[in-house]
Short mmCIF file of C-alpha atoms and ligand atoms in Angstrom, two decimals:
data_model
loop_
_atom_site.label_atom_id
_atom_site.label_comp_id
_atom_site.label_asym_id
_atom_site.label_seq_id
_atom_site.Cartn_x
_atom_site.Cartn_y
_atom_site.Cartn_z
CA UNK Y 13 135.38 130.62 81.19
CA UNK Y 14 134.74 126.91 80.65
CA UNK Y 15 131.79 124.95 82.07
CA UNK Y 16 132.11 121.20 82.48
CA UNK Y 17 128.92 119.11 82.32
CA UNK Y 18 128.45 115.50 83.51
CA UNK Y 19 126.22 114.06 80.91
CA UNK Y 20 126.02 114.97 77.21
CA UNK Y 21 122.34 114.63 76.35
CA UNK Y 22 119.84 117.26 75.29
CA UNK Y 23 119.89 119.09 78.58
CA UNK Y 24 123.68 119.59 78.32
CA UNK Y 25 123.18 120.59 74.69
CA UNK Y 26 120.61 123.29 75.58
CA UNK Y 27 122.85 124.57 78.43
CA UNK Y 28 125.66 124.96 75.90
CA UNK Y 29 123.43 126.61 73.36
CA UNK Y 30 122.38 129.13 75.99
CA UNK Y 31 125.99 129.74 77.09
CA UNK Y 32 127.73 130.44 73.73
CA UNK Y 33 126.22 133.90 73.35
CA UNK Y 34 127.61 134.73 76.83
CA UNK Y 35 131.11 133.85 75.65
CA UNK Y 36 131.26 130.56 77.56
CA UNK Y 37 132.95 127.33 76.46
CA UNK Y 38 131.86 123.82 77.39
CA UNK Y 39 133.21 120.28 77.88
CA UNK Y 40 131.06 117.26 78.62
CA UNK Y 41 131.73 113.77 80.00
CA UNK Y 42 129.47 111.07 78.59
CA UNK Y 43 129.89 107.36 77.96
CA UNK Y 44 127.84 107.52 74.71
CA UNK Y 45 129.54 107.69 71.34
CA UNK Y 46 126.50 109.44 70.03
CA UNK Y 47 125.97 111.93 73.01
CA UNK Y 48 124.22 114.82 71.28
CA UNK Y 49 126.01 117.64 73.26
CA UNK Y 50 129.30 116.11 71.98
CA UNK Y 51 128.53 117.73 68.63
CA UNK Y 52 128.75 121.17 70.12
CA UNK Y 53 131.83 120.95 72.31
CA UNK Y 54 134.67 118.70 73.49
CA UNK Y 55 133.46 115.34 74.81
CA UNK Y 56 135.40 113.15 77.22
CA UNK Y 57 134.25 109.68 76.18
CA UNK Y 58 133.98 107.23 79.08
CA UNK Y 59 132.33 106.20 82.27
CA UNK Y 60 131.02 108.74 84.77
CA UNK Y 61 133.23 107.21 87.49
CA UNK Y 62 136.41 107.08 85.40
CA UNK Y 63 138.79 109.00 87.70
CA UNK Y 64 141.22 109.93 84.95
CA UNK Y 65 138.43 111.52 82.95
CA UNK Y 66 136.92 113.13 86.01
CA UNK Y 67 140.33 114.59 86.87
CA UNK Y 68 140.59 115.93 83.31
CA UNK Y 69 137.12 117.43 83.43
CA UNK Y 70 137.91 119.15 86.74
CA UNK Y 71 141.25 120.46 85.37
CA UNK Y 72 139.77 121.86 82.17
CA UNK Y 73 136.50 123.34 83.64
CA UNK Y 74 136.24 126.36 85.89
CA UNK Y 75 133.01 124.97 87.27
CA UNK Y 76 131.28 121.61 86.87
CA UNK Y 77 127.52 120.97 86.76
CA UNK Y 78 125.48 117.99 85.60
CA UNK Y 79 122.39 117.20 83.62
CA UNK Y 80 121.02 114.23 85.67
CA UNK Y 81 120.72 113.51 89.36
CA UNK Y 82 121.98 109.98 89.57
CA UNK Y 83 125.60 111.06 89.89
CA UNK Y 84 127.25 108.75 92.43
CA UNK Y 85 128.20 110.42 95.70
CA UNK Y 86 131.89 109.45 95.23
CA UNK Y 87 131.98 111.20 91.85
CA UNK Y 88 130.50 114.36 93.26
CA UNK Y 89 133.00 114.23 96.15
CA UNK Y 90 135.94 113.56 93.75
CA UNK Y 91 135.02 116.55 91.59
CA UNK Y 92 134.26 118.83 94.59
CA UNK Y 93 137.80 118.23 95.87
CA UNK Y 94 139.17 119.62 92.63
CA UNK Y 95 136.85 122.36 91.38
CA UNK Y 96 133.58 124.16 92.04
CA UNK Y 97 130.65 121.78 91.61
CA UNK Y 98 127.02 123.06 91.51
CA UNK Y 99 124.39 122.23 92.45
CA UNK Y 100 125.72 120.93 95.87
CA UNK Y 101 126.24 117.15 96.35
CA UNK Y 102 123.67 117.09 99.15
CA UNK Y 103 120.97 118.06 96.59
CA UNK Y 104 122.05 115.09 94.46
CA UNK Y 105 122.11 112.62 97.32
CA UNK Y 106 118.57 113.71 98.41
CA UNK Y 107 117.02 113.84 95.02
CA UNK Y 108 118.37 110.41 93.91
CA UNK Y 109 116.63 108.54 96.72
CA UNK Y 110 112.87 108.78 96.87
CA UNK Y 111 112.77 107.99 100.60
CA UNK Y 112 115.38 110.61 101.62
CA UNK Y 113 113.60 113.07 99.27
CA UNK Y 114 110.13 112.50 100.79
CA UNK Y 115 111.59 112.63 104.36
CA UNK Y 116 113.32 115.92 103.47
CA UNK Y 117 110.09 117.42 102.21
CA UNK Y 118 108.41 116.43 105.43
CA UNK Y 119 111.20 117.93 107.56
CA UNK Y 120 110.77 121.21 105.67
CA UNK Y 121 107.00 121.24 106.19
CA UNK Y 122 106.33 120.59 102.49
CA UNK Y 123 103.33 118.21 102.25
CA UNK Y 124 103.60 115.01 100.23
CA UNK Y 125 101.25 112.07 99.37
CA UNK Y 126 101.26 109.47 102.13
CA UNK Y 127 104.26 107.19 101.76
CA UNK Y 128 106.18 104.47 103.57
CA UNK Y 129 109.36 102.54 103.21
CA UNK Y 130 108.82 98.86 102.38
CA UNK Y 131 111.46 96.21 102.84
CA UNK Y 132 109.54 93.00 102.62
CA UNK Y 133 106.32 91.58 101.06
CA UNK Y 134 105.01 90.61 104.55
CA UNK Y 135 105.26 94.24 105.67
CA UNK Y 136 102.83 95.31 102.98
CA UNK Y 137 99.56 94.42 104.76
CA UNK Y 138 100.27 96.86 107.56
CA UNK Y 139 101.65 99.52 105.23
CA UNK Y 140 98.60 99.42 102.93
CA UNK Y 141 96.27 99.83 105.87
CA UNK Y 142 98.11 103.04 106.61
CA UNK Y 143 98.54 104.31 102.95
CA UNK Y 144 95.12 103.13 101.50
CA UNK Y 145 94.29 101.87 98.00
CA UNK Y 146 95.18 102.53 95.26
CA UNK Y 147 98.88 103.14 95.71
CA UNK Y 148 102.13 103.24 93.73
CA UNK Y 149 105.16 101.19 94.42
CA UNK Y 150 108.32 103.06 93.37
CA UNK Y 151 112.00 102.04 93.46
CA UNK Y 152 113.93 104.35 95.74
CA UNK Y 153 116.58 104.91 93.22
CA UNK Y 154 117.06 105.24 89.44
CA UNK Y 155 113.41 105.82 88.66
CA UNK Y 156 112.56 108.38 86.00
CA UNK Y 157 109.89 108.85 83.33
CA UNK Y 158 107.68 106.38 85.24
CA UNK Y 159 110.32 103.60 85.20
CA UNK Y 160 110.54 101.32 88.23
CA UNK Y 161 106.88 102.00 89.20
CA UNK Y 162 103.85 99.85 89.51
CA UNK Y 163 100.30 100.93 90.43
CA UNK Y 164 98.70 98.73 93.16
CA UNK Y 165 94.93 98.61 92.76
CA UNK Y 166 94.10 95.37 94.60
CA UNK Y 167 95.89 93.04 96.96
CA UNK Y 168 96.50 90.68 94.00
CA UNK Y 169 98.84 93.32 92.48
CA UNK Y 170 101.21 93.19 95.45
CA UNK Y 171 103.20 90.00 94.85
CA UNK Y 172 103.91 90.57 91.07
CA UNK Y 173 104.85 94.23 91.71
CA UNK Y 174 107.16 93.21 94.52
CA UNK Y 175 108.81 90.49 92.40
CA UNK Y 176 109.31 92.88 89.55
CA UNK Y 177 111.49 95.03 91.87
CA UNK Y 178 114.04 92.12 92.01
CA UNK Y 179 115.09 93.17 95.50
CA UNK Y 180 115.53 96.90 94.80
CA UNK Y 181 114.66 99.07 97.83
CA UNK Y 182 111.29 100.74 97.29
CA UNK Y 183 108.67 102.97 98.81
CA UNK Y 184 104.92 102.75 98.49
CA UNK Y 185 102.96 106.01 97.99
CA UNK Y 186 99.25 106.82 98.08
CA UNK Y 187 97.93 107.29 94.59
CA UNK Y 188 96.49 110.77 94.74
CA UNK Y 189 93.60 111.92 92.55
CA UNK Y 190 95.21 115.19 91.54
CA UNK Y 191 93.46 117.93 89.68
CA UNK Y 192 96.58 119.07 87.92
CA UNK Y 193 100.32 118.38 87.83
CA UNK Y 194 102.40 121.44 88.00
CA UNK Y 195 106.08 122.28 88.47
CA UNK Y 196 108.06 125.32 89.47
CA UNK Y 197 111.47 126.08 88.17
CA UNK Y 198 113.57 128.12 90.61
CA UNK Y 199 117.16 129.47 90.38
CA UNK Y 200 119.50 130.46 93.18
CA UNK Y 201 122.89 131.91 92.48
CA UNK Y 202 126.25 131.68 94.32
CA UNK Y 203 125.37 135.12 95.82
CA UNK Y 204 122.09 133.81 97.23
CA UNK Y 205 119.92 135.72 94.68
CA UNK Y 206 116.67 133.75 93.98
CA UNK Y 207 114.28 133.75 91.02
CA UNK Y 208 111.14 131.81 90.20
CA UNK Y 209 109.48 131.12 86.83
CA UNK Y 210 105.71 131.02 86.55
CA UNK Y 211 104.26 127.60 87.34
CA UNK Y 212 104.12 125.13 84.40
CA UNK Y 213 101.15 122.88 84.03
CA UNK Y 214 102.27 119.43 82.95
CA UNK Y 215 100.57 116.62 81.12
CA UNK Y 216 102.08 113.18 81.53
CA UNK Y 217 101.13 109.96 79.81
CA UNK Y 218 102.62 106.57 80.79
CA UNK Y 219 104.82 108.44 83.24
CA UNK Y 220 106.45 110.60 80.56
CA UNK Y 221 106.00 114.36 80.23
CA UNK Y 222 104.10 115.27 77.00
CA UNK Y 223 103.02 118.94 77.36
CA UNK Y 224 104.19 121.79 79.60
CA UNK Y 225 102.25 125.02 79.58
CA UNK Y 226 103.23 128.27 81.20
CA UNK Y 227 100.54 129.39 83.72
CA UNK Y 228 99.80 133.13 84.05
CA UNK Y 229 98.95 134.50 87.47
CA UNK Y 230 98.23 131.08 88.89
CA UNK Y 231 96.52 131.13 92.36
CA UNK Y 232 99.00 128.52 93.56
CA UNK Y 233 102.16 130.42 92.45
CA UNK Y 234 102.89 131.79 95.88
CA UNK Y 235 102.46 128.44 97.62
CA UNK Y 236 104.80 126.75 95.08
CA UNK Y 237 107.39 129.53 95.44
CA UNK Y 238 107.29 129.14 99.20
CA UNK Y 239 108.00 125.41 98.98
CA UNK Y 240 110.79 125.83 96.40
CA UNK Y 241 112.37 128.58 98.50
CA UNK Y 242 112.55 126.25 101.49
CA UNK Y 243 114.39 123.64 99.40
CA UNK Y 244 116.80 126.20 97.93
CA UNK Y 245 117.63 127.57 101.33
CA UNK Y 246 117.92 124.33 103.24
CA UNK Y 247 120.25 122.90 100.61
CA UNK Y 248 122.26 126.16 100.25
CA UNK Y 249 121.40 125.46 96.57
CA UNK Y 250 123.17 126.96 93.54
CA UNK Y 251 121.70 126.48 90.08
CA UNK Y 252 118.28 125.69 88.65
CA UNK Y 253 115.96 123.35 90.52
CA UNK Y 254 112.58 121.98 89.42
CA UNK Y 255 109.94 121.01 92.04
CA UNK Y 256 107.15 118.83 90.73
CA UNK Y 257 103.83 119.09 92.54
CA UNK Y 258 100.28 117.68 92.42
CA UNK Y 259 97.34 120.01 92.98
CA UNK Y 260 94.85 118.52 95.38
CA UNK Y 261 91.63 120.09 96.81
CA UNK Y 262 93.60 121.57 99.75
CA UNK Y 263 96.52 122.95 97.70
CA UNK Y 264 99.88 121.56 96.53
CA UNK Y 265 101.75 118.42 97.58
CA UNK Y 266 105.23 117.65 96.42
CA UNK Y 267 106.04 114.68 94.22
CA UNK Y 268 109.77 115.11 93.64
CA UNK Y 269 112.48 117.63 92.87
CA UNK Y 270 115.18 117.59 90.19
CA UNK Y 271 118.49 119.33 91.07
CA UNK Y 272 119.00 120.46 87.47
CA UNK Y 273 117.39 122.05 84.44
CA UNK Y 274 114.11 120.32 83.65
CA UNK Y 275 111.96 119.28 80.78
CA UNK Y 276 108.97 121.29 82.18
CA UNK Y 277 111.17 124.41 81.72
CA UNK Y 278 111.96 124.06 78.05
CA UNK Y 279 109.19 126.51 77.18
CA UNK Y 280 111.35 129.22 78.79
CA UNK Y 281 113.76 129.24 75.86
CA UNK Y 282 111.37 131.24 73.78
CA UNK Y 283 108.59 131.86 76.30
CA UNK Y 284 110.44 133.74 79.00
CA UNK Y 285 112.74 136.77 79.06
CA UNK Y 286 115.63 134.49 80.16
CA UNK Y 287 115.64 130.78 79.67
CA UNK Y 288 116.13 128.25 82.47
CA UNK Y 289 119.41 127.20 80.79
CA UNK Y 290 120.82 130.67 80.76
CA UNK Y 291 119.73 131.24 84.37
CA UNK Y 292 121.37 127.96 85.40
CA UNK Y 293 124.69 129.25 83.99
CA UNK Y 294 124.25 132.72 85.53
CA UNK Y 295 123.52 131.06 88.91
CA UNK Y 296 126.51 128.71 88.91
CA UNK Y 297 128.86 131.49 87.68
CA UNK Y 298 127.66 133.97 90.33
CA UNK Y 299 126.29 136.39 87.69
CA UNK Y 300 123.09 138.32 88.13
CA UNK Y 301 120.02 136.24 87.42
CA UNK Y 302 117.93 137.13 84.33
CA UNK Y 303 114.30 138.20 84.23
CA UNK Y 304 111.99 135.12 84.46
CA UNK Y 305 108.79 136.79 83.30
CA UNK Y 306 106.89 135.08 80.49
CA UNK Y 307 106.51 136.53 77.01
CA UNK Y 308 102.91 135.90 75.93
CA UNK Y 309 101.30 132.46 76.00
CA UNK Y 310 103.81 129.64 75.81
CA UNK Y 311 103.78 125.89 75.91
CA UNK Y 312 106.08 123.06 74.85
CA UNK Y 313 105.23 119.71 73.32
CA UNK Y 314 107.70 116.76 73.53
CA UNK Y 315 108.34 114.42 70.63
CA UNK Y 316 108.90 110.86 71.90
CA UNK Y 317 110.10 107.89 69.89
CA UNK Y 318 110.32 109.54 66.48
CA UNK Y 319 111.57 112.81 65.11
CA UNK Y 320 108.99 115.08 63.52
CA UNK Y 321 109.57 116.13 59.90
CA UNK Y 322 111.12 119.62 60.29
CA UNK Y 323 108.95 121.06 57.49
CA UNK Y 324 105.77 120.13 59.35
CA UNK Y 325 106.77 122.17 62.37
CA UNK Y 326 108.49 125.00 60.46
CA UNK Y 327 105.33 125.56 58.48
CA UNK Y 328 103.54 126.48 61.68
CA UNK Y 329 103.60 130.17 62.74
CA UNK Y 330 105.01 131.26 66.15
CA UNK Y 331 106.33 127.72 66.69
CA UNK Y 332 109.98 126.86 67.47
CA UNK Y 333 111.53 123.51 66.74
CA UNK Y 334 114.29 121.90 68.83
CA UNK Y 335 115.71 118.66 67.41
CA UNK Y 336 118.20 117.04 69.78
CA UNK Y 337 120.10 115.21 67.09
CA UNK Y 338 119.09 111.83 68.54
CA UNK Y 339 117.95 108.80 66.63
CA UNK Y 340 114.33 107.78 67.18
CA UNK Y 341 113.83 104.93 69.71
CA UNK Y 342 110.79 103.74 71.59
CA UNK Y 343 110.09 105.98 74.61
CA UNK Y 344 113.06 108.30 73.90
CA UNK Y 345 112.73 112.09 74.02
CA UNK Y 346 114.11 113.22 70.65
CA UNK Y 347 112.76 116.74 70.14
CA UNK Y 348 110.38 119.36 71.37
CA UNK Y 349 108.58 122.39 69.93
CA UNK Y 350 107.42 125.47 71.66
CA UNK Y 351 104.58 127.83 70.73
CA UNK Y 352 104.77 131.41 71.92
CA UNK Y 353 102.21 133.92 70.90
CA UNK Y 354 100.25 136.91 72.22
CA UNK Y 355 96.97 135.49 70.82
CA UNK Y 356 95.17 132.99 73.07
CA UNK Y 357 93.01 131.48 70.29
CA UNK Y 358 96.00 130.99 67.94
CA UNK Y 359 97.87 129.50 70.88
CA UNK Y 360 95.21 126.91 71.63
CA UNK Y 361 95.01 125.87 68.02
CA UNK Y 362 98.77 125.61 67.53
CA UNK Y 363 99.25 123.50 70.70
CA UNK Y 364 96.45 121.15 69.77
CA UNK Y 365 98.04 120.67 66.24
CA UNK Y 366 101.46 120.05 67.80
CA UNK Y 367 100.09 117.61 70.43
CA UNK Y 368 98.22 115.75 67.64
CA UNK Y 369 101.43 115.52 65.52
CA UNK Y 370 103.42 114.34 68.55
CA UNK Y 371 100.90 111.67 69.49
CA UNK Y 372 100.91 110.30 65.98
CA UNK Y 373 104.74 109.93 66.10
CA UNK Y 374 104.79 108.58 69.64
CA UNK Y 375 105.50 104.84 70.02
CA UNK Y 376 106.06 104.73 73.76
P1 AMP E 6 107.48 110.23 89.09
O1 AMP E 6 108.49 109.41 88.40
O2 AMP E 6 107.40 110.02 90.56
O3 AMP E 6 107.51 111.67 88.74
O4 AMP E 6 106.08 109.69 88.48
C1 AMP E 6 105.75 109.82 87.12
C2 AMP E 6 104.30 110.20 87.00
O5 AMP E 6 103.45 109.21 87.59
C3 AMP E 6 103.90 111.51 87.64
O6 AMP E 6 104.19 112.60 86.83
C4 AMP E 6 102.39 111.30 87.87
O7 AMP E 6 101.67 111.53 86.62
C5 AMP E 6 102.31 109.88 88.24
N1 AMP E 6 102.35 109.69 89.69
C6 AMP E 6 103.50 109.56 90.43
N2 AMP E 6 103.26 109.44 91.72
C7 AMP E 6 101.97 109.57 91.88
C8 AMP E 6 101.04 109.52 92.99
N3 AMP E 6 101.49 109.36 94.20
N4 AMP E 6 99.70 109.68 92.72
C9 AMP E 6 99.24 109.82 91.45
N5 AMP E 6 100.04 109.84 90.33
C10 AMP E 6 101.35 109.70 90.57
#
């Protein structure tokens, strides 16, 4: 059985690493000469909308999936006409546009921060009266890791933030004073079977995820599962999905969802009975989903900008290193490490050592 993946970065690489023990083969399509999943399997080298390559991908793969949500609708349609493509194109179309995504949350009764569509600078005055200060201006499309965003603290911030958009459609969102950022990773298989991982508590800096920690018996688990379940069912979803949420005084509000495996689920490789990557494969292949229960205390720390020295991490007990085989570059995720242990005190100390090391290497 061969799985095709649009995108050949670290997510595709970790999907392949999870699939080889299950006897699966992989093929990726990526325009990068140095795509890091291309070291593990056949890579079709070229643009994501190259129809010759897409047809080859569809012909060679039994099922196609992807590692990013900005897949053009025409590409998803082209592939769907030739082979099975999961998650469904509607999930892509919704997640790649912040306005459609927020409207969809509202339709499903999933609360969000206040938001509004903005199409001109003149419109802002009325919109800000409704949203309140401070707020965030976000491009509707192609925003990730905090890119395409500007915080609006005073009316003087409006004009420069608007100009920086260079005409890109945008929404403005109330800046919520959250207590925590959490995410829930959920999986739904072709057969409709559903599974949820424990909530992860996430620490971001400058819009980029730094640390994700598995929460045990979180009081908000049930609420998060309820919201994720609504998304899975409304989209007739197949695969792994990540829902990112803010915790406010009254409970959870949704920020965004990713129709794919997610950085806040990397801890599951060693920290759960079955990783998010394996469960994504099980889901899209219609196989039974694996146990999502955690194994001890687990958290993951990202390395951004520069690779750590392997020896520094390998010298740490109960710590697992994942180098993505990517060259260091400002703001680029190049590696992560996961701590998994039954001892809470050891856990706290290892995570703080890792976070220290990562922040010294971080040039974002
Ligand atoms: P996003 O690209 O929308 O996930 O935003 C990146 C990060 O910016 C989030 O993980 C939050 O830390 C922060 N952020 C985004 N939207 C809001 C908001 N409405 N209020 C407060 N912080 C936010």
